[in-house]
PDB file of C-alpha atoms in Angstrom:
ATOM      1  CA  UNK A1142      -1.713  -3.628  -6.730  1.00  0.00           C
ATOM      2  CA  UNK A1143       0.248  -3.390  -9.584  1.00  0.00           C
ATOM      3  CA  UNK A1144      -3.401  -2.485 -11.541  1.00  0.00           C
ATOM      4  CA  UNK A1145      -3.872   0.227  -9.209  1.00  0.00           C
ATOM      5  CA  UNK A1146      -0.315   1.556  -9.735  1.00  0.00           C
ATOM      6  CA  UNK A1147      -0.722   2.017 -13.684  1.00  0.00           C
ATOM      7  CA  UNK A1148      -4.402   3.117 -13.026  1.00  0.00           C
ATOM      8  CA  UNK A1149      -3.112   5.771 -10.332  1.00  0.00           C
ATOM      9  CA  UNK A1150      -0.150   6.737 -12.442  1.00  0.00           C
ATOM     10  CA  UNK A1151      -1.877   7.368 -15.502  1.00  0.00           C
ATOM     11  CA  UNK A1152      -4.813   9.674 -13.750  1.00  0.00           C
ATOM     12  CA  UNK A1153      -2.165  11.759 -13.432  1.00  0.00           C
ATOM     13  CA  UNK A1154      -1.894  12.298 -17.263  1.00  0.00           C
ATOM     14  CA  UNK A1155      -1.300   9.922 -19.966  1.00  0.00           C
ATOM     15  CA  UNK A1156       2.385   8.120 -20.442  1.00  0.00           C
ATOM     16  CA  UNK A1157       4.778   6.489 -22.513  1.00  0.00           C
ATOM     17  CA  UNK A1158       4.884   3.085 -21.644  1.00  0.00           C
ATOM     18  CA  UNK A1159       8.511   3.075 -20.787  1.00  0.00           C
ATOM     19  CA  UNK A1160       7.657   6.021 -18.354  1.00  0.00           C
ATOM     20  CA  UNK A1161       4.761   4.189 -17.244  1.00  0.00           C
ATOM     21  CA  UNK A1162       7.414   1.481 -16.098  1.00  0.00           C
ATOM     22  CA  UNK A1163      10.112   4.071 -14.672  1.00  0.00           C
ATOM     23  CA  UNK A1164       7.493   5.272 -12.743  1.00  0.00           C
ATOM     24  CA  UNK A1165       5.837   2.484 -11.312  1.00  0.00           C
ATOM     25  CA  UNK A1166       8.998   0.699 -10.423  1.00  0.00           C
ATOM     26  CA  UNK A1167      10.537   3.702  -8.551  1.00  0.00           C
ATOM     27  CA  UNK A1168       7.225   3.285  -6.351  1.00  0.00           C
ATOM     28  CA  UNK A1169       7.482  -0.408  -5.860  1.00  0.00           C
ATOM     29  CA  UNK A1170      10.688  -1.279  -6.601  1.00  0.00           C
ATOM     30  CA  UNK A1171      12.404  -1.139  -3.067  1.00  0.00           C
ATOM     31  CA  UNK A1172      10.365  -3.918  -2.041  1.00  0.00           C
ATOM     32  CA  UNK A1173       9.190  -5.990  -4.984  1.00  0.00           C
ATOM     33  CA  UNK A1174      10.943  -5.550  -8.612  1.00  0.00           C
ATOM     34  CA  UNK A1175       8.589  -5.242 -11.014  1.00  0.00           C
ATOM     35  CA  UNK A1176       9.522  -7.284 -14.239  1.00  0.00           C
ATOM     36  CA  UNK A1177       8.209  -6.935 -18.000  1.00  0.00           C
ATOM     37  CA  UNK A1178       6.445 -10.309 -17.369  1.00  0.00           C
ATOM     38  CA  UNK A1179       4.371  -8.911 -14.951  1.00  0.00           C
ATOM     39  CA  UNK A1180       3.608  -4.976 -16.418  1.00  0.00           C
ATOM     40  CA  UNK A1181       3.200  -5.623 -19.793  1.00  0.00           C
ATOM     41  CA  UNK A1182       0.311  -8.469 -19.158  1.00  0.00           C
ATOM     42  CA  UNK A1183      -1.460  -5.964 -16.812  1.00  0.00           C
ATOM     43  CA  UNK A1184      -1.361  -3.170 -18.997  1.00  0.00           C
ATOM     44  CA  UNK A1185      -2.830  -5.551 -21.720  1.00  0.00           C
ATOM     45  CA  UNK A1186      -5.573  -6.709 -19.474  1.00  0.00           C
ATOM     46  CA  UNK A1187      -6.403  -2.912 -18.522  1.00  0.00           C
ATOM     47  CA  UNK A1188      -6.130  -2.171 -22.185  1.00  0.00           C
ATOM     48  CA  UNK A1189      -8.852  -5.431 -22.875  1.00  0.00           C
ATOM     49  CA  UNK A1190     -10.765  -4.485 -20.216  1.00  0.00           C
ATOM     50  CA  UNK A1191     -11.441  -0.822 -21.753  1.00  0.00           C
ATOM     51  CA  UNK A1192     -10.266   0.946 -18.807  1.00  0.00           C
ATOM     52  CA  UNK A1193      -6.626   2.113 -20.398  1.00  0.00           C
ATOM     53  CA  UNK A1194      -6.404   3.349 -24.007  1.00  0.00           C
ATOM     54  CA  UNK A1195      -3.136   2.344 -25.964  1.00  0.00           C
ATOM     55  CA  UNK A1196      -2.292   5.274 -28.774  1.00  0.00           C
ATOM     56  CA  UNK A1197       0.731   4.862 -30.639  1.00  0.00           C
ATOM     57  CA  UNK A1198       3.406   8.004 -30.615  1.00  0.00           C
ATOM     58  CA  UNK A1199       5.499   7.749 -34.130  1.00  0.00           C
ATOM     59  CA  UNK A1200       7.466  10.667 -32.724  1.00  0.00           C
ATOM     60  CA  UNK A1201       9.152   9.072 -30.341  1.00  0.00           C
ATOM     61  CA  UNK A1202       9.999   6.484 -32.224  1.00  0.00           C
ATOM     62  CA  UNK A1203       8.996   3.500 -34.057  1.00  0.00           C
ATOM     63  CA  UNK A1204       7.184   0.785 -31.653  1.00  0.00           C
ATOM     64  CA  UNK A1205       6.271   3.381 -29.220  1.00  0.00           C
ATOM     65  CA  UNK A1206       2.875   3.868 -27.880  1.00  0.00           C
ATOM     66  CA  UNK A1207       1.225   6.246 -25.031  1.00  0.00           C
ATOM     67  CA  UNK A1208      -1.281   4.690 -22.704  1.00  0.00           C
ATOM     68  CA  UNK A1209      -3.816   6.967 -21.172  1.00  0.00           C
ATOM     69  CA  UNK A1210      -6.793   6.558 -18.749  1.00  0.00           C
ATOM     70  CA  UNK A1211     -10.305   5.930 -19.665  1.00  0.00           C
ATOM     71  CA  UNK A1212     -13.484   7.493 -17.862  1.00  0.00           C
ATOM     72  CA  UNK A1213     -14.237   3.403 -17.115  1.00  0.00           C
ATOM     73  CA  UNK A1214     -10.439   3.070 -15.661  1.00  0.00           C
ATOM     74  CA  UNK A1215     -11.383   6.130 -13.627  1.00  0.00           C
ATOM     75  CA  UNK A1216     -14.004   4.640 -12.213  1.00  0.00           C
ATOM     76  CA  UNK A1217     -12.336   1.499 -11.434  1.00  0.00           C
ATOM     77  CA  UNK A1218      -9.187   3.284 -10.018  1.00  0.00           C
ATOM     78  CA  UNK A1219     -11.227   5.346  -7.554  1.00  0.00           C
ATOM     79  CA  UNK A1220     -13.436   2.175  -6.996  1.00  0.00           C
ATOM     80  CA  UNK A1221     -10.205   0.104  -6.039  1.00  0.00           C
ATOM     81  CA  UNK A1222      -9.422   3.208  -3.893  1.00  0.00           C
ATOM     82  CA  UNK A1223     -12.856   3.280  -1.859  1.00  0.00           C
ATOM     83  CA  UNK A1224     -13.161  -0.155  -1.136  1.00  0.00           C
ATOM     84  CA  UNK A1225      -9.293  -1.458  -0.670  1.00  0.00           C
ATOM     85  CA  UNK A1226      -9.002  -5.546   0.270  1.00  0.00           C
ATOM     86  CA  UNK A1227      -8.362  -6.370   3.692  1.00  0.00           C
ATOM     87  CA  UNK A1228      -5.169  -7.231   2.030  1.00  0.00           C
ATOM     88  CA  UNK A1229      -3.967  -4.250   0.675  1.00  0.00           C
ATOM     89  CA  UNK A1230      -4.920  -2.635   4.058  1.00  0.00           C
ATOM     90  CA  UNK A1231      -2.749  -5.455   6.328  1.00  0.00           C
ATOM     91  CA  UNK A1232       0.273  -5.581   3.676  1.00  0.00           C
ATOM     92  CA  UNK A1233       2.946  -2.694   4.165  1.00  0.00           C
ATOM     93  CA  UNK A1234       3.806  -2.091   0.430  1.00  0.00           C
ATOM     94  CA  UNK A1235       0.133  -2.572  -1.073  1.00  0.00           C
ATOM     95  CA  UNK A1236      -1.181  -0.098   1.734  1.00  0.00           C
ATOM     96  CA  UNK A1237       1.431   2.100   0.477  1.00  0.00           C
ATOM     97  CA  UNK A1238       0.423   1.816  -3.146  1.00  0.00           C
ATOM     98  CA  UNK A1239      -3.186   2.983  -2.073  1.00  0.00           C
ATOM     99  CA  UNK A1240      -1.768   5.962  -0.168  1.00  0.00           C
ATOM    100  CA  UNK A1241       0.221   7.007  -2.626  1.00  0.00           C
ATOM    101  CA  UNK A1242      -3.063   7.692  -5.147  1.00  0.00           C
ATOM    102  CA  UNK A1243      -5.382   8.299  -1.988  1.00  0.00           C
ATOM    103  CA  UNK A1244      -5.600  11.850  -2.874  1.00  0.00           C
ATOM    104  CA  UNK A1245      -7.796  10.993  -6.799  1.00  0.00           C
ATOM    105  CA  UNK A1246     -10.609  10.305  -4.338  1.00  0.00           C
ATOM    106  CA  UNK A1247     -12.362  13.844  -4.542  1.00  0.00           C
ATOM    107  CA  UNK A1248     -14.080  13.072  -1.390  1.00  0.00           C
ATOM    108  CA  UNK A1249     -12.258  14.001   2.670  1.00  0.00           C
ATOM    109  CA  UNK A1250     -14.454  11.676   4.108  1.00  0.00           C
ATOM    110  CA  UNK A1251     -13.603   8.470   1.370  1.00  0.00           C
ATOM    111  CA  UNK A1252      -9.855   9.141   2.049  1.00  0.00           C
ATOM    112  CA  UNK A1253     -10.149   9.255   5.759  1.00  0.00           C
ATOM    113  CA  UNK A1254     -12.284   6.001   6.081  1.00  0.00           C
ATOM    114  CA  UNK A1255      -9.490   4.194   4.128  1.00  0.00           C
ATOM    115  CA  UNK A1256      -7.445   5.865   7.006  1.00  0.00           C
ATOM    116  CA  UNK A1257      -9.160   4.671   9.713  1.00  0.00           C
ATOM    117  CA  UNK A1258      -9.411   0.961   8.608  1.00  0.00           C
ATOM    118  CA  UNK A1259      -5.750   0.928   8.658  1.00  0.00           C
ATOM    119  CA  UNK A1260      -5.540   2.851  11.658  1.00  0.00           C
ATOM    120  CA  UNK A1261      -8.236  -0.148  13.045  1.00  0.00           C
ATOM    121  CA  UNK A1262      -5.433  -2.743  11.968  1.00  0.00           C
ATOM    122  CA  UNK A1263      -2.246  -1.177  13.004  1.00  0.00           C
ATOM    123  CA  UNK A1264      -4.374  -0.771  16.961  1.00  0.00           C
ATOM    124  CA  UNK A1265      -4.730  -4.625  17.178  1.00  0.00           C
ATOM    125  CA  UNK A1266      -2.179  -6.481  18.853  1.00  0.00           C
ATOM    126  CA  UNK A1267      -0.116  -8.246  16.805  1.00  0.00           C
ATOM    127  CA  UNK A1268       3.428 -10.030  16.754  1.00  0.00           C
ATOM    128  CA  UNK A1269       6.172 -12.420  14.831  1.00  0.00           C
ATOM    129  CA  UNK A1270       6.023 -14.978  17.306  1.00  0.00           C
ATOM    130  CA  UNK A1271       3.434 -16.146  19.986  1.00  0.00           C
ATOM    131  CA  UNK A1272       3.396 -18.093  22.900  1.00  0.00           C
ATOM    132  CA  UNK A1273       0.090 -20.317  21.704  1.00  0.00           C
ATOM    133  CA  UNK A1274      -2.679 -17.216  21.001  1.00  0.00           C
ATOM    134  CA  UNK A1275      -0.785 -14.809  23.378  1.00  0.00           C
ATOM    135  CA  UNK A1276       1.739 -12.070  21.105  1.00  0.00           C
ATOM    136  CA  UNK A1277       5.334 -12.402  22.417  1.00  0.00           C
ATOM    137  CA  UNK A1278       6.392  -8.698  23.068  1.00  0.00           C
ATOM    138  CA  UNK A1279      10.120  -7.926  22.361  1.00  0.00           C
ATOM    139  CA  UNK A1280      11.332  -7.849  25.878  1.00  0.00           C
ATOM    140  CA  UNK A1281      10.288 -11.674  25.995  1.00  0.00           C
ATOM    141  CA  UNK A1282      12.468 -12.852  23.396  1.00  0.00           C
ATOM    142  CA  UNK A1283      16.293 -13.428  23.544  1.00  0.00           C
ATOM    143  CA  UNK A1284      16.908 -13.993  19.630  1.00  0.00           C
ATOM    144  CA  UNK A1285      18.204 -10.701  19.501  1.00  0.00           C
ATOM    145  CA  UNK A1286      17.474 -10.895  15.510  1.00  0.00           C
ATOM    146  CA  UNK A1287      13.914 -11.604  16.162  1.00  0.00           C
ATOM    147  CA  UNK A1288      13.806  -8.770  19.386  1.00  0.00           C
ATOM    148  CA  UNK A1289      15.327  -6.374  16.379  1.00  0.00           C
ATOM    149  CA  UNK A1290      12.981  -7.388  14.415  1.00  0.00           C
ATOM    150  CA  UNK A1291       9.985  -6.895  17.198  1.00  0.00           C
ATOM    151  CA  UNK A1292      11.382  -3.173  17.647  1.00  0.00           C
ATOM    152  CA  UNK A1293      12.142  -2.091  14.520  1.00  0.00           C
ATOM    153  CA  UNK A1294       8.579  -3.062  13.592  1.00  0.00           C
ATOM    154  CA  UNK A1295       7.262  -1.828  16.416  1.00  0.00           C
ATOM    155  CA  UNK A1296       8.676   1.501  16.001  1.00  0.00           C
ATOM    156  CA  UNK A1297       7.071   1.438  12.404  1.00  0.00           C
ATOM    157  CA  UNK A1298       3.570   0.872  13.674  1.00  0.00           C
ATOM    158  CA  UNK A1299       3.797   3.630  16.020  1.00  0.00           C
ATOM    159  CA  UNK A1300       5.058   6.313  13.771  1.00  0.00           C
ATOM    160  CA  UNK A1301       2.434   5.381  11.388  1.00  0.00           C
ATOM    161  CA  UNK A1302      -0.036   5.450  13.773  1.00  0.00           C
ATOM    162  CA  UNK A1303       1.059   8.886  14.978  1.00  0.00           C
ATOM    163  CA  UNK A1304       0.943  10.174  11.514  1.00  0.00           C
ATOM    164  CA  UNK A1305      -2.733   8.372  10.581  1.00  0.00           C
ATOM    165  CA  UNK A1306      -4.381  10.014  14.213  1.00  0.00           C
ATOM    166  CA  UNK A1307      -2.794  13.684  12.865  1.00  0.00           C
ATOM    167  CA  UNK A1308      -3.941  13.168   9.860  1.00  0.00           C
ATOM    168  CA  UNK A1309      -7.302  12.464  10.608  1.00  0.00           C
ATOM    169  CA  UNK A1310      -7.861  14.792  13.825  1.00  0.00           C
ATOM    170  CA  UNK A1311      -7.615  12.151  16.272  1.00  0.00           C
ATOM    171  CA  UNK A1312      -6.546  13.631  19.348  1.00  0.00           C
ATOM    172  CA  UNK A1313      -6.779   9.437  20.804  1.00  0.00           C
ATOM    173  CA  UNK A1314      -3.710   8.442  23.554  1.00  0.00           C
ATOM    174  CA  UNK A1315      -1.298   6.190  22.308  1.00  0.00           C
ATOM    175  CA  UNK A1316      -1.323   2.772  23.978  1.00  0.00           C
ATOM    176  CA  UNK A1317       1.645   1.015  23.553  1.00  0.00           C
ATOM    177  CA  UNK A1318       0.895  -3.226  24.212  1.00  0.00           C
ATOM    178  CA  UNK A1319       4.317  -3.964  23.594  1.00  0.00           C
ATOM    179  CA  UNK A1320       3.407  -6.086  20.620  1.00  0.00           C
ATOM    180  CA  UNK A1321       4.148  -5.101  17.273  1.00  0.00           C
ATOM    181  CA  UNK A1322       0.996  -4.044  15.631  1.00  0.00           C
ATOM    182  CA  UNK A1323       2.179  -4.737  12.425  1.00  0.00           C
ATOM    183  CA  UNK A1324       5.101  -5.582  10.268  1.00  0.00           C
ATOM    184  CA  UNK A1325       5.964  -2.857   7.963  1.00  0.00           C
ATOM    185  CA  UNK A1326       7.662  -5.739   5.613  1.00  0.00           C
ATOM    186  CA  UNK A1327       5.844  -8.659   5.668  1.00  0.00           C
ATOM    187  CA  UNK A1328       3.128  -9.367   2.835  1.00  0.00           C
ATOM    188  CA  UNK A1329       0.926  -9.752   5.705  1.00  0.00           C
ATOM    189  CA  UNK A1330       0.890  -9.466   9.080  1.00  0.00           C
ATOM    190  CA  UNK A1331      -1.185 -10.954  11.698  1.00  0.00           C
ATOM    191  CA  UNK A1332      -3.786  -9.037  13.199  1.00  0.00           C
ATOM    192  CA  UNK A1333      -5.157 -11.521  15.975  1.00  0.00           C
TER     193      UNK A1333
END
């Protein structure tokens, strides 16, 4: 996801690489930090891989470099946006990175069925904690960390599902299992 983010971020015009960082941290880095280690080697990899183009920038100072899209990374970026992993449709944060450049696909319809597969997760019943294949609901569990937990979740999942169905014209009732359809912090939540 982190690929995506400099891909997404630098559709949007080219950037210093310091900006490039500011940028991409202020999207991600509630949730995960991202560290030199990690942005530097992806922007080299982009930069190998022909789809970001490094220039330097003398004027602002000496070192300093602006990295820009290529028509290949534009491909790719919109590519990555079409056909998301299963992944980055379950996980709360890498979902988020795909919304947030949703709107480079120049197509209604592409952006909508990226919608709709999340939509498709967040409807399956889901949970923390089960009792064997059976999702515990909140109500059944007296851990009042892991009931918080079940509700603040669950109150997640329905917000966001209230916001996909506007978004997309779905006029569909709202069933509410009891179960947390997903967990809005969790790398990945269940969907069984």
């Amino acid at each position: 996801m982190l690929e995506l983010a400099i891909l997404g971020f630098l559709a949007e015009g080219p950037l210093p690489g310091h900006e490039l960082r500011r940028r991409v941290s202020q999207l991600t880095g509630y949730t995960r930090p991202v560290s030199d280690g990690s942005l530097y080697p992806a922007i080299n990899r982009l930069t190998k891989a022909g789809l970001i183009e490094r220039r330097s920038a003398p004027a602002a100072g000496a070192a300093r470099y602006v990295l820009s899209l290529t028509a290949a990374g534009r491909a790719d970026m919109l590519q990555r946006l079409r056909k998301p992993a299963d992944h980055e449709i379950t996980d709360f944060t890498r979902f988020y990175i795909v919304l947030a450049f949703l709107s480079q696909l120049p197509d209604v319809t592409e952006q909508h069925a990226v919608l709709r597969r999340r939509l498709e997760f967040l409807e399956e019943p889901a949970s923390f904690f089960y009792d064997n294949e059976r999702p515990l609901r909140a109500e059944e569990i007296a851990d009042p960390y892991r009931r918080g937990m079940l509700l603040t979740a669950r109150a997640t999942s329905r917000a966001e599902r209230t916001w996909l169905r506007e978004t997309l014209g779905d006029e569909a009732p709202v069933f509410d299992t009891g179960c947390v359809d997903s967990d809005p912090h969790a790398p990945a939540a269940p969907a069984t």
